[in-house]
Amino acid sequence: MRYFQSIVVGGGLAGLRAAIELNRNNVPVAVMTRVHPVRSHSGAAQGGVNAALGNHERGVYDSVEKHAFDTVKGSDYLADQDAVSRMCGDAPERIYEMEHWGCPFSRTPEGKIAQRPFGGAGFPRTCYAGDKTGMVMLHTLYEQVVRFEQASERNEMTVLDEWVVTHLITDGGVCRGVVALDLRTGAAEAFISEAVIFGTGGSGRVYRNSTNALISTAHGVAVPYWAGVPLKDMEFVQFHPTTLVGTNILMTEGCRGEGGYLLNKAGERFMAFYEDSKKAMEVAPRDITARNIMREIAAGRGFENSYVHLDIRHLGEQKIAKKLPGIRDICVGFLGIDPVRDPIPVQPGQHYSMGGVDTATDGSTVMKGLYAAGECACVSVHGANRLGGNSLLDTVVFGAISGKAAGEYIAGLASSGPNAKLADDALRKAKAEIDAVISLEGAESISRVREDLAALMTEKVGVFREREGLSAALDGVKALKARFSKAGFGGPRGLKYNFQVLNYYETRANLDVAEAIVAGALAREESRGSHSRTDFPFRDDGRFLKHTMAHFAPDGPRLDYEPVTLGKWEPKERKY
Amino acid sequence: MSKVTFNVFRFDPETDAGPRYQRYEIEQAPGLTVLGGLLEIQAKTDPSLAFRSACRAAVCGSCAMHINGQYRLACEMQTEMLGATVTVRPLGHLSVIKDLVVEMKPFWDRYKEIKPYLMPGDNPPEKEFIQSCDDREKLDGGIDCILCSCCYNSCPVVGTDPAYVGPAAALKADRFLRDSRDRAREERLLLTGGDHGVWRCHTVFSCQEVCPKDLNPTGAIADLKLGAIKAKLGLRS
């Protein structure tokens, strides 16, 4: 058994920010992460992070309240307005703090943090560092973690990389630690702590066509889900309008924010053809843009029936080199085209999980001692559709909030400390389960089940949905679960850097979380934000202005609903 | 469809007498990357094959390895450009844990030794530090490093002196030296100018040659040397 007063699971932006907050409040912390922190998927974020700083010449009248309104409207009124106000209110402080920690934001001519226009935002409020904002933020936070590591005299900041948390340890319904696999040895170990914060990111790899890293599986949300914590609003999956054809690597919204065009095969800026995007054109919110690209392709005006063009040629080589250098590198490296001379072939692809582990505004879950922040959590600030630039903001704001809340929770505990019996019991159970996985003798391949699930989700639970397809998807997931129960552990059973045990857990997680996504989508008979039902094309506030809560059960989720916290803004028709 | 042969380094120092190369044949396909090939082998043929990967988009730095004679990122190397055989071996200056997975600790230790964080002094402003566009431009390149360690592993000096600061850590140190917000110039020059510091560099440019991001660690090392000389002579930076 090992003991840390607090444990953060996940070394991306949310997890690192939470760990820093715990340390600042004198709480020792261990960050347990599947990959070294700088390898986290936060680093793939490109376009920027929102805060109403008013640094742009067209942004002087921006305000926290306007940021909050844009976020609520963008969410199609499903976001909880108290959580949104908190996020937008904390935004300037969190961004200045990142800057003070060395984050190299691009600059205005006055030397302030530069901001660019993004979809669904009334003012240019997306702070950026070229088109590598996530990467420089991730590196900056890791640098601060190293600073805390070096400043601490008693190992108060510990990073354990290449550890995968497989189980929560609970005592009378209270979270008291985790069981985790050390990838290096393949051995499981029990960790006791007073509080655990999950910052494990999104579940993108439930889908095949995803911008997400290969490590962004549903396993992070599944561990709390399996332990009885509900998942909220899982049917809301963001499809980014512009992902590179073939690999689905992200082509930032910044391409359009900087003035890029979307063109059909006739070379027309087709966003003008649609009522909901003719005004905002290319900087319409992501849900609307993704739908209109799909409609354009369905109407036969796409290329090879599968993509459209993102054209940034008119921005000129100099602006592209200055503001979108990473985009140019990716296009050259992965597709052999240079966006200075050629339009970029793009199509919508899975990008972000609006849903996640249900949390209160302070990051706490229904399980005492367990917190979640960032993409794995659902507070909810993104509702039915997240605005670009709000995900990086979510990570640092709610990372800090949950770190603070967990610290206060620990300070208020009457008794605490290591608990060998609790650890041994949990470890024994987890080891028995892992041993059973290693001895699986079935003929089915775990990898094949995983791939087939991803293909099914991309095909049937995409931008547009309807009852028949969703029912087929639900049957399909159940059939895959049946196949998965007949899976075998292939190849040698030596466990050192043997990714098969991890593959088993991730596939099981993807199956269970996919089932929650499909069940939620099937039950929600309306169109709201990213959830577009062709058989129910309108938003239905009477029946569905509520959060879907999925509770885990082995044969499929049990759904119930929670009210949305409204406030200043009554739901209205969402027009841009 | 044509085939491509993967010739992959296999070794578990705990159980194997010595390393060997294992051959796998997979279908060639347009856009197939070296990482794509390794993932396919792991999923379909040999689940025991060990390597690191994460973003598959050349931004996370996980999958640096030696591919057909050069250190590169496996995720952005198209197999079609490598010919009929792709030979893959692990990073050179780090010990093998299993197959293509190496012990990265010495690399991270060098990174941590140079104090890789902004030291702006006390009393930060209420809002952001003001930094001119020209000053911000000085950070370009330095902030683009993904810490993949290709440069570190191609450096002949690292090969003979594991305590040598190495190109990646030097690039990081120089990035802070160049930052108008930083107030630790002297300390940074001391940290990088010691016995195992930048003076050990032989200026053979191998770091610059292999960098998947076309960065210039050799230039950063020269900058740190110049800074140290100026400091010694009492000249302003």
Short mmCIF file of C-alpha atoms in Angstrom, two decimals, chain A residues 34-36 38-41 43-44 53 55 96 98-113 129-130 132 135-136 139-140 142-144 146-147 149-150 161-162 184 205 210-215 247-249 322 329-330 333-335 445 447 451 490-492 494 496-500, chain B residues 12-14 31 33 35 39 42-44 46-62 75-76 78 97-98 101-104 107-108 111-113 115-118 120 124-133 136-137 139-140 143-149 172 175-176 179 181 213:
data_model
loop_
_atom_site.label_atom_id
_atom_site.label_comp_id
_atom_site.label_asym_id
_atom_site.label_seq_id
_atom_site.Cartn_x
_atom_site.Cartn_y
_atom_site.Cartn_z
CA ARG A 34 -1.25 6.98 -18.15
CA VAL A 35 1.40 8.92 -20.10
CA HIS A 36 4.02 11.48 -19.09
CA VAL A 38 3.44 16.58 -21.55
CA ARG A 39 2.13 13.71 -23.73
CA SER A 40 -1.45 14.44 -22.63
CA HIS A 41 -4.14 15.26 -25.16
CA GLY A 43 -1.42 19.55 -25.83
CA ALA A 44 -3.30 18.99 -29.09
CA LEU A 53 -9.97 40.53 -21.24
CA ASN A 55 -7.52 43.31 -25.29
CA TYR A 96 -3.34 36.11 -16.12
CA MET A 98 -1.02 31.26 -16.74
CA GLU A 99 0.74 34.29 -18.21
CA HIS A 100 2.56 34.98 -14.94
CA TRP A 101 3.68 31.36 -14.95
CA GLY A 102 5.33 31.93 -18.32
CA CYS A 103 2.71 30.87 -20.83
CA PRO A 104 3.89 32.47 -24.09
CA PHE A 105 0.66 33.94 -25.41
CA SER A 106 0.82 35.85 -28.68
CA ARG A 107 0.67 39.61 -28.18
CA THR A 108 -1.27 42.67 -29.31
CA PRO A 109 0.71 45.67 -30.63
CA GLU A 110 0.42 47.09 -27.06
CA GLY A 111 2.09 43.98 -25.66
CA LYS A 112 -1.05 42.51 -24.10
CA ILE A 113 -2.33 38.95 -24.55
CA ALA A 129 -0.36 31.33 -28.75
CA GLY A 130 -0.19 30.92 -32.52
CA LYS A 132 -0.41 25.76 -30.30
CA MET A 135 0.60 22.71 -26.04
CA VAL A 136 2.14 25.82 -24.50
CA HIS A 139 4.07 22.71 -20.98
CA THR A 140 3.64 25.79 -18.76
CA TYR A 142 4.07 20.97 -16.22
CA GLU A 143 6.90 23.48 -15.70
CA GLN A 144 5.06 24.76 -12.63
CA VAL A 146 8.41 20.81 -11.66
CA ARG A 147 8.82 24.08 -9.76
CA GLU A 149 8.44 19.46 -7.02
CA GLN A 150 11.75 21.28 -6.54
CA ASP A 161 3.60 8.45 -14.92
CA GLU A 162 2.56 5.36 -16.86
CA ARG A 184 6.20 -0.73 -16.49
CA ARG A 205 -11.89 7.12 -29.10
CA SER A 210 -11.98 11.45 -34.00
CA THR A 211 -9.53 14.28 -33.55
CA ASN A 212 -8.63 12.80 -30.16
CA ALA A 213 -5.38 11.17 -29.16
CA LEU A 214 -5.28 7.38 -29.17
CA ILE A 215 -5.21 7.53 -25.36
CA THR A 247 -6.48 11.03 -40.19
CA ASN A 248 -9.14 13.38 -38.72
CA ILE A 249 -6.39 15.50 -37.20
CA LYS A 322 2.70 33.70 -38.06
CA ASP A 329 3.12 21.61 -40.70
CA ILE A 330 0.33 19.07 -40.19
CA GLY A 333 3.48 16.20 -42.94
CA PHE A 334 0.29 14.15 -43.04
CA LEU A 335 -1.26 14.95 -46.41
CA SER A 445 -10.16 -10.41 -30.43
CA SER A 447 -8.95 -5.13 -30.61
CA GLU A 451 -12.54 -1.24 -33.80
CA GLY A 490 -3.82 -12.98 -27.09
CA GLY A 491 -0.14 -13.72 -27.05
CA PRO A 492 2.32 -13.88 -24.17
CA GLY A 494 4.15 -11.37 -19.42
CA LYS A 496 5.64 -5.61 -18.51
CA TYR A 497 4.52 -2.93 -20.98
CA ASN A 498 1.99 -5.42 -22.21
CA PHE A 499 -0.86 -3.20 -23.30
CA GLN A 500 -3.40 -6.01 -23.46
CA ASP B 12 13.42 -7.54 -22.76
CA PRO B 13 16.64 -7.25 -20.75
CA GLU B 14 15.03 -9.14 -17.86
CA GLY B 31 -1.19 7.24 -45.63
CA THR B 33 2.55 5.71 -41.05
CA LEU B 35 3.09 4.25 -35.99
CA LEU B 39 -0.35 -0.32 -33.99
CA GLN B 42 0.15 -4.90 -31.99
CA ALA B 43 -3.60 -5.20 -32.60
CA LYS B 44 -3.56 -8.06 -35.09
CA ASP B 46 1.68 -9.51 -31.79
CA PRO B 47 0.06 -7.87 -28.74
CA SER B 48 3.30 -8.20 -26.80
CA LEU B 49 5.08 -5.58 -28.93
CA ALA B 50 5.85 -2.56 -26.72
CA PHE B 51 6.14 1.06 -27.85
CA ARG B 52 4.81 4.42 -26.71
CA SER B 53 2.29 6.55 -28.55
CA ALA B 54 -0.45 9.04 -27.76
CA CYS B 55 -1.51 11.86 -30.09
CA ARG B 56 -0.64 10.35 -33.52
CA ALA B 57 -0.38 13.96 -34.75
CA ALA B 58 3.23 14.94 -34.05
CA VAL B 59 2.46 17.12 -31.06
CA CYS B 60 2.93 14.93 -27.96
CA GLY B 61 6.45 13.60 -28.57
CA SER B 62 5.76 10.03 -27.36
CA CYS B 75 3.43 8.99 -36.29
CA GLU B 76 4.45 11.36 -39.06
CA GLN B 78 4.77 7.73 -44.14
CA ILE B 97 13.03 -1.34 -20.80
CA LYS B 98 11.24 -3.41 -23.39
CA VAL B 101 10.19 1.57 -24.76
CA VAL B 102 13.21 3.24 -23.15
CA GLU B 103 13.96 4.72 -19.73
CA MET B 104 13.35 8.46 -20.22
CA PHE B 107 16.31 12.98 -20.29
CA TRP B 108 13.79 14.44 -17.82
CA TYR B 111 15.29 19.02 -18.31
CA LYS B 112 14.57 19.57 -14.62
CA GLU B 113 18.14 20.61 -13.75
CA LYS B 115 14.92 25.01 -13.79
CA PRO B 116 12.52 24.90 -16.72
CA TYR B 117 10.07 27.52 -15.50
CA LEU B 118 9.71 31.27 -15.64
CA PRO B 120 9.86 36.58 -12.98
CA PRO B 124 3.59 40.21 -10.71
CA PRO B 125 1.35 42.88 -12.25
CA GLU B 126 -2.39 42.82 -11.67
CA LYS B 127 -3.02 41.87 -15.28
CA GLU B 128 -0.52 40.38 -17.76
CA PHE B 129 3.15 41.28 -18.07
CA ILE B 130 3.48 43.61 -21.03
CA GLN B 131 5.63 41.96 -23.69
CA SER B 132 6.17 43.54 -27.10
CA CYS B 133 5.53 41.53 -30.24
CA ARG B 136 7.49 37.60 -27.94
CA GLU B 137 8.95 36.68 -31.32
CA LEU B 139 10.46 32.87 -28.01
CA ASP B 140 9.42 31.32 -31.35
CA ILE B 143 8.45 27.21 -27.22
CA ASP B 144 7.79 24.81 -30.09
CA CYS B 145 9.85 21.95 -28.67
CA ILE B 146 7.69 18.88 -27.94
CA LEU B 147 10.40 17.20 -25.80
CA CYS B 148 10.45 14.10 -27.98
CA SER B 149 14.20 13.66 -27.27
CA LYS B 172 14.46 25.17 -22.93
CA ARG B 175 13.81 29.98 -24.21
CA PHE B 176 13.64 31.41 -20.65
CA ASP B 179 11.94 35.79 -22.23
CA ARG B 181 9.54 38.48 -18.31
CA LYS B 213 10.05 20.43 -35.62
#
